[in-house]
Amino acid sequence: MSTLRDLAEEHTALRPADIDHLHRIAGDWQLLSDLSFADLLLWVPVDGDGTFLCVAQVRPTTAPTAYLDDQVGRIVGGAEVAHLEVAHRQGRIWREGDPVWYGDVPARHEAIPVRLRTGDGEAGEVIAVVGRDTNLSTARTPSQLELNYLTTADDLAQMIADGTFPPPRHPGETTSAPRVGDGLVRLDANGKVTYASPNAQSAYRRLGYASHLVGEDLAKLHRRLAGDPLEGTDAGNAVLAALRGEAPPRREIDARGATMLTRALPLMPAGVPIGALVLVRDITEVRRRDRALITKDATIREIHHRVKNNLQTVAALLRLQARRVAMPEARVALEESVRRVASIALVHETLSLSSDEAVEFDGIVDRVASAATEVAATEVSVGMRRRGTFGILPAEIATSLVMVLNELLLNAVEHGFPPADEETAAPPAVEGAVSAPRPEVVVTAHRARKQLHVTVADNGRGLPEQFDAERGGNLGLQIVRALVTGELRGTIELRNGADGGTEAAIVVPLARGTTDRLTGRAGPP
């Protein structure tokens, strides 16, 4: 299904600013739909020939829908859109006409013109029409709640026609909550409560206010309820801002261990401030879970920090022991163990700085590669380079993979290039011959088909003759094979490069949901 923007750009001559305004309406019109007990359909004129295209639709959560089928993408004309044509041409809300039938469902048509205000604040031309279609098959008792809902819906509909609804969204603000069913409070122009839904009354009771809200000055009440004077002032000022015609950001009130989210909206039909609408939602349990998650995240980070510290302590003890060992072979073995422990500590250090059980692996690879050139037992100066990106990897993959790369990099630096005495013994260079390339190791990474492909390649002397790629090699290569095939459940191939040198090609399957930094989304299951 095409998006609102796709449909508008393909079939209409609307400007980008017009389409952005339609997006803002579609992002906030669930409120109007629930208050109206009606479906809302967003219609845009097509080519000035009297036909209209439906680019968005929303169904009410407070009443049965008038449309079982999706209407988005439908183009209609003629008598079926006569009410839309009147609203679009005359720029007024259309409420005349008899009910119409959609199959077995009787419905009442209304049409609300959509305006985008100009830069100087004047009402601009009509750019679209909102169809408000109410299912009449279920008789509703005209209760106080329903009457207040419908009255408020009419005020918001007039604001859409004026170009003053929806209000501009604040940075980082979402439209997920609160909603009409969570709790609704209506204020008059003086900020006094004229109506509070039962859910709204219950939310305030959890904050410690047991009396009826009707007649209360809501801004002052918020200041009294909040234990923190600053929070109370912010919540109270939000109500006052809405009464002035502004659209303040959502605010939270904490009192007596409960938390309530509030959203204040100005009511200004025809440009006249008549009060405000305040939506409230009890989010006590949501915030309790948030605090529990924050505590858990902090605990996990502290665990990783302590593991890192313990690994660094182990590395320091091994390094101290290596200095006291007389046998060269034992000293080399201990120093190799120090490097392996330090590479694992690097992953836990990164995890201790993140709230997720995943790490940005590129930085770790760069640090491991830099360390490999510094600690390798060779006199040859070897350059390190990385191509591609590893992205974000889960901890269970990162911990084993960093050890694998550490071993391969050290192996490439120490065994891939001849020592200085062998270079001296080499035949003298012929005058005019091309000089040998600078010793270099390149780490390449890319993702394909839910797999991570990694290659560690050097431009050194290549694998020795009669080398057994499956079983040959020192302890480091044995560790690499065990980690790749066991912990990572991947494959590894050691081979001579096409242009000389040695290549170690690794393929690691990525777990379900592993974040792909290249696409900015979770990998498919």
Coordinates of C-alpha atoms in Angstrom, one line a residue:
M1 CA 0.0 0.0 0.0
S2 CA 1.4 3.4 -1.0
T3 CA 1.9 6.0 1.7
L4 CA 0.1 9.3 2.1
R5 CA 3.0 11.1 0.5
D6 CA 3.3 8.7 -2.4
L7 CA -0.4 9.0 -3.2
A8 CA -0.4 12.8 -2.9
E9 CA 2.7 13.3 -5.0
E10 CA 1.5 10.9 -7.7
H11 CA -2.1 12.1 -8.1
T12 CA -2.1 15.8 -7.0
A13 CA -0.2 19.0 -7.3
L14 CA 0.0 19.6 -3.6
R15 CA 3.2 21.3 -2.4
P16 CA 5.6 19.6 0.1
A17 CA 4.4 22.0 2.9
D18 CA 0.8 20.9 2.2
I19 CA 1.7 17.2 2.3
D20 CA 3.6 17.8 5.6
H21 CA 0.4 19.4 7.1
L22 CA -1.7 16.4 6.0
H23 CA 0.9 14.1 7.7
R24 CA 0.5 16.1 10.9
I25 CA -3.3 15.7 10.7
A26 CA -3.0 12.0 10.1
G27 CA -0.6 11.7 13.1
D28 CA -3.0 13.4 15.5
W29 CA -6.5 12.7 14.2
Q30 CA -7.2 9.5 16.3
L31 CA -8.2 12.0 19.0
L32 CA -10.9 13.6 16.7
S33 CA -12.0 10.1 15.5
D34 CA -12.5 8.9 19.1
L35 CA -14.3 12.1 20.2
S36 CA -16.6 11.9 17.1
F37 CA -17.3 8.2 17.4
A38 CA -16.7 8.2 13.7
D39 CA -14.3 7.1 10.9
L40 CA -12.2 9.8 9.4
L41 CA -11.1 9.7 5.8
L42 CA -8.6 12.2 4.3
W43 CA -9.6 13.2 0.8
V44 CA -7.5 15.2 -1.7
P45 CA -8.8 16.6 -5.0
V46 CA -7.4 15.0 -8.1
D47 CA -6.7 17.2 -11.2
G48 CA -9.6 19.6 -10.5
D49 CA -12.0 17.3 -12.3
G50 CA -14.3 16.8 -9.4
T51 CA -12.8 13.5 -8.2
F52 CA -11.2 12.9 -4.8
L53 CA -8.6 10.4 -3.7
C54 CA -8.5 8.9 -0.2
V55 CA -4.9 9.1 1.1
A56 CA -5.5 8.2 4.8
Q57 CA -8.1 6.6 7.1
V58 CA -8.6 6.1 10.8
R59 CA -11.2 4.1 12.7
P60 CA -12.6 5.1 16.1
T61 CA -11.8 3.0 19.2
T62 CA -15.0 4.3 20.9
A63 CA -17.5 3.1 18.3
P64 CA -18.0 0.6 15.5
T65 CA -16.5 1.5 12.2
A66 CA -18.6 2.5 9.1
Y67 CA -16.1 0.8 6.8
L68 CA -15.0 -2.8 7.0
D69 CA -12.8 -2.3 3.9
D70 CA -9.8 -0.1 3.7
Q71 CA -10.6 3.1 1.7
V72 CA -7.0 4.3 1.2
G73 CA -6.1 4.6 -2.5
R74 CA -9.8 4.8 -3.6
I75 CA -10.7 7.5 -6.2
V76 CA -14.4 8.5 -6.3
G77 CA -16.4 11.2 -8.1
G78 CA -19.9 12.3 -9.0
A79 CA -22.7 12.3 -6.5
E80 CA -20.8 10.2 -4.0
V81 CA -18.4 13.1 -3.3
A82 CA -20.9 16.0 -3.6
H83 CA -20.4 16.8 0.1
L84 CA -16.6 16.8 -0.3
E85 CA -16.9 19.2 -3.2
V86 CA -19.0 21.6 -1.2
A87 CA -16.6 21.6 1.7
H88 CA -13.6 22.1 -0.7
R89 CA -15.2 24.8 -2.8
Q90 CA -17.0 26.8 -0.1
G91 CA -14.4 26.2 2.7
R92 CA -17.0 25.3 5.3
I93 CA -18.0 22.3 7.3
W94 CA -20.8 20.3 5.5
R95 CA -23.3 18.6 7.7
E96 CA -26.4 18.5 5.5
G97 CA -27.9 15.5 3.8
D98 CA -29.6 12.2 4.7
P99 CA -27.8 9.1 5.9
V100 CA -26.3 6.9 3.3
W101 CA -25.8 3.1 3.2
Y102 CA -22.6 1.1 2.8
G103 CA -23.9 -2.3 2.3
D104 CA -26.0 -3.0 5.5
V105 CA -24.4 -0.1 7.4
P106 CA -26.2 3.3 7.6
A107 CA -23.8 6.2 8.0
R108 CA -24.0 9.9 8.4
H109 CA -21.7 12.0 6.2
E110 CA -19.8 15.2 7.2
A111 CA -17.0 17.0 5.4
I112 CA -14.4 19.2 7.1
P113 CA -12.2 21.5 4.9
V114 CA -8.5 21.3 5.7
R115 CA -6.5 24.6 5.6
L116 CA -2.8 25.3 6.0
R117 CA -2.2 28.7 7.5
T118 CA 0.1 31.0 5.7
G119 CA 3.4 32.3 7.1
D120 CA 1.7 35.5 8.4
G121 CA -0.9 33.5 10.3
E122 CA -3.7 33.9 7.9
A123 CA -6.0 31.0 6.9
G124 CA -4.9 29.7 3.6
E125 CA -6.7 27.9 0.8
V126 CA -8.4 24.6 1.3
I127 CA -5.9 21.8 0.4
A128 CA -7.9 18.7 1.4
V129 CA -11.1 17.5 3.0
V130 CA -11.6 15.3 6.1
G131 CA -14.7 13.1 5.7
R132 CA -16.3 12.3 9.1
D133 CA -18.5 9.2 8.6
T134 CA -20.5 7.9 11.6
N135 CA -22.0 4.4 11.8
L136 CA -25.6 4.8 12.8
S137 CA -26.5 1.1 13.2
T138 CA -25.9 1.3 17.0
A139 CA -28.1 3.7 18.9
R140 CA -26.1 5.7 21.5
T141 CA -27.6 7.1 24.7
P142 CA -26.9 10.9 24.8
S143 CA -25.0 10.7 28.1
Q144 CA -22.9 13.5 29.5
L145 CA -19.7 11.8 28.4
E146 CA -21.0 11.5 24.8
L147 CA -22.2 15.1 24.7
N148 CA -18.9 16.4 25.9
Y149 CA -17.0 14.2 23.5
L150 CA -19.1 15.4 20.5
T151 CA -18.9 19.1 21.6
T152 CA -15.2 18.9 21.8
A153 CA -15.0 17.1 18.5
D154 CA -16.9 19.9 16.8
D155 CA -14.5 22.4 18.3
L156 CA -11.5 20.5 16.9
A157 CA -13.2 20.1 13.5
Q158 CA -13.6 23.8 13.3
M159 CA -10.0 24.3 14.2
I160 CA -9.0 21.9 11.3
A161 CA -11.1 24.1 9.0
D162 CA -9.3 27.2 10.5
G163 CA -5.9 25.6 10.1
T164 CA -5.1 25.7 13.8
F165 CA -5.3 22.0 14.5
P166 CA -3.2 19.9 14.9
P167 CA -0.7 22.1 16.8
P168 CA 3.0 21.9 16.0
R169 CA 4.7 18.8 17.4
H170 CA 7.5 19.3 19.9
P171 CA 10.9 17.7 19.1
G172 CA 11.0 14.1 20.2
E173 CA 7.3 14.0 21.0
T174 CA 5.1 11.1 20.0
T175 CA 1.4 10.7 19.5
S176 CA 1.0 7.4 21.4
A177 CA -0.5 8.7 24.6
P178 CA -2.6 9.8 26.3
R179 CA -5.7 9.1 24.3
V180 CA -9.4 9.9 24.8
G181 CA -10.2 6.7 26.6
D182 CA -7.4 7.2 29.1
G183 CA -9.0 10.3 30.6
L184 CA -10.4 13.6 29.3
V185 CA -10.8 16.9 31.1
R186 CA -12.5 20.0 29.6
L187 CA -11.8 23.5 30.8
D188 CA -13.5 26.8 30.2
A189 CA -11.8 30.0 29.3
N190 CA -10.9 30.6 32.9
G191 CA -9.2 27.3 33.4
K192 CA -12.0 25.8 35.5
V193 CA -13.0 22.2 34.9
T194 CA -16.4 21.8 33.2
Y195 CA -16.2 18.1 32.6
A196 CA -14.0 15.2 33.7
S197 CA -14.4 11.6 32.3
P198 CA -14.6 8.8 34.9
N199 CA -11.1 7.6 33.8
A200 CA -9.7 11.1 34.3
Q201 CA -11.3 11.3 37.8
S202 CA -9.7 7.9 38.7
A203 CA -6.3 9.1 37.5
Y204 CA -6.5 12.2 39.8
R205 CA -7.6 10.0 42.7
R206 CA -4.4 8.0 42.4
L207 CA -2.5 11.3 42.8
G208 CA -4.3 11.9 46.0
Y209 CA -7.2 14.1 44.9
A210 CA -10.4 12.5 46.1
S211 CA -13.0 15.3 45.4
H212 CA -14.8 15.9 42.1
L213 CA -12.8 17.8 39.5
V214 CA -15.7 19.9 38.1
G215 CA -15.3 23.6 39.2
E216 CA -11.6 23.2 40.1
D217 CA -8.9 25.5 38.7
L218 CA -6.7 22.8 37.1
A219 CA -3.5 24.8 36.9
K220 CA -3.6 25.4 40.7
L221 CA -4.6 21.8 41.4
H222 CA -1.6 20.6 39.5
R223 CA 0.7 22.8 41.6
R224 CA -0.9 21.5 44.8
L225 CA -0.7 17.8 43.8
A226 CA 3.0 17.7 42.7
G227 CA 5.4 17.0 45.4
D228 CA 8.2 18.7 43.4
P229 CA 7.4 22.4 43.1
L230 CA 9.2 22.6 39.8
E231 CA 7.1 19.7 38.3
G232 CA 3.9 21.3 39.7
T233 CA 4.8 24.6 38.1
D234 CA 5.6 23.0 34.7
A235 CA 2.3 21.1 34.7
G236 CA 0.3 24.1 35.8
N237 CA 2.0 26.4 33.3
A238 CA 1.1 23.8 30.5
V239 CA -2.6 24.3 31.3
L240 CA -2.2 28.1 31.3
A241 CA -0.3 27.9 28.0
A242 CA -3.1 25.9 26.4
L243 CA -5.7 28.5 27.6
R244 CA -3.6 31.2 25.8
G245 CA -3.9 29.3 22.6
E246 CA -0.4 27.6 22.8
A247 CA 0.3 23.9 22.5
P248 CA 2.7 23.0 25.3
P249 CA 4.6 19.7 25.4
R250 CA 3.3 16.7 27.4
R251 CA 4.0 16.9 31.1
E252 CA 4.1 14.4 33.9
I253 CA 2.9 14.8 37.5
D254 CA 4.3 12.6 40.3
A255 CA 2.4 12.5 43.6
R256 CA 2.0 9.8 46.3
G257 CA 4.0 7.2 44.3
A258 CA 1.8 7.6 41.2
T259 CA 2.6 9.2 37.9
M260 CA 0.2 10.8 35.5
L261 CA 0.9 12.0 31.9
T262 CA -0.9 15.1 30.8
R263 CA -1.4 16.7 27.4
A264 CA -3.1 20.1 27.1
L265 CA -4.6 21.3 23.9
P266 CA -6.1 24.7 23.2
L267 CA -9.7 25.0 22.0
M268 CA -10.0 27.9 19.6
P269 CA -12.8 27.4 17.1
A270 CA -13.0 30.3 14.6
G271 CA -10.0 31.8 16.4
V272 CA -11.9 32.4 19.6
P273 CA -10.3 30.9 22.8
I274 CA -13.0 29.1 24.6
G275 CA -10.9 26.9 26.9
A276 CA -8.7 23.8 26.7
L277 CA -8.8 20.1 26.4
V278 CA -6.6 18.1 28.8
L279 CA -5.9 14.4 28.2
V280 CA -4.6 12.4 31.1
R281 CA -3.2 8.9 31.5
D282 CA -2.1 7.0 34.6
I283 CA 1.4 5.8 33.7
T284 CA 2.4 4.7 37.2
E285 CA 3.1 1.1 36.2
V286 CA 4.9 2.2 33.0
R287 CA 7.3 4.4 35.0
R288 CA 7.8 1.7 37.6
R289 CA 8.9 -0.7 34.8
D290 CA 11.1 2.0 33.3
R291 CA 12.8 2.5 36.6
A292 CA 13.3 -1.3 37.0
L293 CA 14.8 -1.4 33.5
I294 CA 17.1 1.5 34.3
T295 CA 18.3 -0.2 37.5
K296 CA 18.8 -3.5 35.6
D297 CA 20.8 -1.8 32.8
A298 CA 22.9 0.0 35.4
T299 CA 23.5 -3.4 37.1
I300 CA 24.5 -5.1 33.9
R301 CA 26.9 -2.2 33.0
E302 CA 28.4 -2.5 36.5
I303 CA 28.9 -6.2 36.0
H304 CA 30.7 -5.7 32.7
H305 CA 32.8 -3.0 34.3
R306 CA 33.8 -5.4 37.1
V307 CA 34.5 -8.2 34.7
K308 CA 36.7 -5.9 32.7
N309 CA 38.6 -4.9 35.9
N310 CA 39.0 -8.5 36.9
L311 CA 40.3 -9.4 33.4
Q312 CA 42.8 -6.5 33.5
T313 CA 43.9 -7.8 37.0
V314 CA 44.5 -11.3 35.5
A315 CA 46.4 -9.8 32.6
A316 CA 48.6 -7.8 35.1
L317 CA 49.3 -10.9 37.1
L318 CA 50.3 -12.9 34.0
R319 CA 52.5 -10.0 32.8
L320 CA 54.2 -9.9 36.2
Q321 CA 54.7 -13.7 36.1
A322 CA 56.2 -13.4 32.6
R323 CA 58.8 -11.0 33.8
R324 CA 60.0 -13.5 36.5
V325 CA 60.1 -16.6 34.2
A326 CA 63.5 -17.5 32.9
M327 CA 62.5 -19.9 30.1
P328 CA 61.8 -17.9 26.9
E329 CA 59.1 -20.3 25.7
A330 CA 57.2 -19.9 29.0
R331 CA 57.6 -16.1 28.8
V332 CA 56.2 -16.0 25.2
A333 CA 53.2 -18.2 26.3
L334 CA 52.4 -15.9 29.2
E335 CA 52.6 -12.8 27.0
E336 CA 50.3 -14.4 24.5
S337 CA 47.8 -15.1 27.3
V338 CA 48.0 -11.5 28.4
R339 CA 47.0 -10.3 24.9
R340 CA 44.1 -12.7 24.7
V341 CA 42.8 -11.7 28.1
A342 CA 43.2 -8.0 27.2
S343 CA 41.2 -8.4 24.0
I344 CA 38.3 -9.9 25.9
A345 CA 38.5 -7.1 28.5
L346 CA 38.2 -4.6 25.6
V347 CA 34.7 -6.0 24.7
H348 CA 33.5 -5.8 28.4
E349 CA 34.9 -2.3 28.6
T350 CA 32.7 -1.3 25.6
L351 CA 29.7 -3.1 27.1
S352 CA 30.1 -1.3 30.4
L353 CA 29.7 2.0 28.5
S354 CA 26.5 0.9 26.7
S355 CA 22.9 0.3 27.9
D356 CA 22.6 -2.5 25.3
E357 CA 24.0 -6.0 25.2
A358 CA 25.6 -5.1 21.9
V359 CA 28.8 -3.3 20.9
E360 CA 29.9 -1.0 18.0
F361 CA 32.6 -3.4 16.8
D362 CA 34.5 -1.3 14.4
G363 CA 36.2 0.7 17.2
I364 CA 37.2 -2.5 18.9
V365 CA 38.7 -3.9 15.8
D366 CA 40.7 -0.7 15.2
R367 CA 42.1 -0.9 18.8
V368 CA 43.0 -4.6 18.5
A369 CA 44.7 -4.0 15.2
S370 CA 46.7 -1.1 16.6
A371 CA 47.7 -3.2 19.6
A372 CA 48.8 -6.1 17.4
T373 CA 51.4 -4.0 15.6
E374 CA 52.7 -2.7 18.9
V375 CA 53.2 -6.0 20.8
A376 CA 54.0 -8.4 17.9
A377 CA 57.4 -10.0 18.3
T378 CA 58.8 -8.7 15.0
E379 CA 61.1 -6.0 13.8
V380 CA 59.1 -5.3 10.6
S381 CA 56.9 -2.2 10.5
V382 CA 53.5 -3.5 9.4
G383 CA 50.6 -1.2 8.5
M384 CA 47.0 -2.0 9.5
R385 CA 43.9 -1.0 7.6
R386 CA 40.1 -1.8 7.8
R387 CA 37.7 -1.9 4.9
G388 CA 33.9 -2.1 5.4
T389 CA 32.1 -2.1 8.7
F390 CA 31.2 -4.8 11.2
G391 CA 28.3 -2.7 12.6
I392 CA 26.8 -3.5 15.9
L393 CA 27.3 -7.0 17.2
P394 CA 25.7 -8.8 20.2
A395 CA 28.1 -9.5 23.1
E396 CA 28.1 -13.3 22.5
I397 CA 29.5 -12.8 19.0
A398 CA 31.7 -9.9 19.8
T399 CA 33.6 -11.6 22.7
S400 CA 34.6 -14.6 20.6
L401 CA 35.2 -12.7 17.4
V402 CA 37.6 -10.2 19.0
M403 CA 39.8 -13.1 20.2
V404 CA 39.7 -14.6 16.7
L405 CA 40.8 -11.3 15.1
N406 CA 43.4 -10.8 17.7
E407 CA 45.0 -14.2 17.0
L408 CA 44.8 -13.7 13.2
L409 CA 46.3 -10.2 13.3
L410 CA 49.2 -11.3 15.5
N411 CA 49.8 -14.3 13.3
A412 CA 49.8 -12.2 10.2
V413 CA 52.2 -9.7 11.6
E414 CA 54.6 -12.2 13.2
H415 CA 54.6 -14.9 10.6
G416 CA 53.6 -13.2 7.4
F417 CA 56.7 -11.1 6.8
P418 CA 60.3 -12.2 6.9
P419 CA 62.5 -10.8 9.7
A420 CA 65.2 -8.2 9.0
D421 CA 68.0 -10.8 8.7
E422 CA 66.2 -12.7 6.0
E423 CA 65.7 -9.4 4.1
T424 CA 69.4 -8.7 4.4
A425 CA 70.2 -12.1 2.9
A426 CA 67.9 -11.6 0.0
P427 CA 69.5 -11.0 -3.5
P428 CA 70.4 -7.4 -4.2
A429 CA 67.8 -5.3 -5.9
V430 CA 68.2 -4.8 -9.7
E431 CA 68.4 -1.2 -10.8
G432 CA 65.1 0.0 -12.1
A433 CA 63.1 -2.8 -10.6
V434 CA 59.8 -2.0 -8.7
S435 CA 60.3 -1.8 -5.0
A436 CA 58.4 -4.3 -2.8
P437 CA 55.1 -3.0 -1.4
R438 CA 54.9 -1.8 2.2
P439 CA 54.0 -4.6 4.6
E440 CA 50.3 -4.4 5.3
V441 CA 47.4 -6.3 6.9
V442 CA 43.9 -5.5 5.8
V443 CA 40.7 -6.5 7.7
T444 CA 37.6 -6.5 5.5
A445 CA 34.0 -6.9 6.7
H446 CA 30.6 -6.9 5.1
R447 CA 27.2 -8.4 5.7
A448 CA 25.1 -10.5 3.3
R449 CA 22.2 -12.8 3.8
K450 CA 22.2 -12.7 7.6
Q451 CA 25.9 -13.5 7.7
L452 CA 29.0 -11.6 8.6
H453 CA 31.9 -12.1 6.2
V454 CA 35.4 -11.2 7.5
T455 CA 38.7 -11.5 5.7
V456 CA 42.1 -10.9 7.3
A457 CA 44.7 -10.6 4.5
D458 CA 48.3 -9.7 4.4
N459 CA 50.7 -9.0 1.5
G460 CA 53.5 -11.1 3.1
R461 CA 55.2 -14.4 2.0
G462 CA 52.1 -16.6 2.1
L463 CA 51.5 -20.0 3.7
P464 CA 54.5 -22.4 3.8
E465 CA 54.6 -25.3 1.5
Q466 CA 52.9 -28.5 2.7
F467 CA 50.8 -26.4 5.2
D468 CA 47.7 -28.2 6.4
A469 CA 45.0 -25.6 6.3
E470 CA 42.6 -27.8 8.3
R471 CA 45.0 -28.9 11.1
G472 CA 48.3 -27.1 10.8
G473 CA 49.4 -24.0 12.7
N474 CA 50.4 -23.0 16.1
L475 CA 48.2 -22.7 19.3
G476 CA 46.8 -19.4 18.1
L477 CA 45.4 -20.9 14.9
Q478 CA 44.0 -23.9 16.9
I479 CA 42.2 -21.4 19.2
V480 CA 40.9 -19.6 16.1
R481 CA 39.4 -22.8 14.6
A482 CA 37.8 -23.8 17.9
L483 CA 36.2 -20.4 18.4
V484 CA 34.9 -20.0 14.8
T485 CA 33.5 -23.5 14.4
G486 CA 32.4 -23.9 18.1
E487 CA 31.4 -20.6 19.7
L488 CA 30.5 -18.7 16.5
R489 CA 29.2 -21.7 14.6
G490 CA 30.8 -20.4 11.5
T491 CA 33.5 -21.4 9.0
I492 CA 37.1 -20.4 8.4
E493 CA 39.3 -20.9 5.4
L494 CA 43.1 -20.3 5.3
R495 CA 44.5 -19.8 1.8
N496 CA 47.2 -18.0 -0.2
G497 CA 46.0 -14.7 -1.7
A498 CA 45.6 -14.2 -5.4
D499 CA 48.3 -11.6 -5.4
G500 CA 50.4 -13.2 -2.8
G501 CA 50.3 -13.2 1.0
T502 CA 47.8 -15.0 3.2
E503 CA 44.1 -14.7 3.6
A504 CA 41.9 -16.0 6.4
A505 CA 38.2 -15.9 5.3
I506 CA 35.6 -16.2 8.1
V507 CA 31.8 -16.5 7.7
V508 CA 29.7 -16.0 10.9
P509 CA 25.9 -16.5 11.0
L510 CA 24.2 -13.5 12.7
A511 CA 21.6 -14.2 15.4
R512 CA 18.0 -13.3 14.9
G513 CA 17.3 -9.6 15.5
T514 CA 21.0 -8.6 15.2
T515 CA 21.1 -4.9 14.4
D516 CA 22.4 -4.0 11.0
R517 CA 24.1 -0.6 11.3
L518 CA 24.3 -0.4 7.5
T519 CA 20.5 -0.3 7.2
G520 CA 19.6 1.1 10.6
R521 CA 17.2 -1.7 11.4
A522 CA 17.0 -5.1 12.9
G523 CA 17.8 -8.0 10.7
P524 CA 14.9 -10.2 9.5
P525 CA 14.1 -13.3 11.5

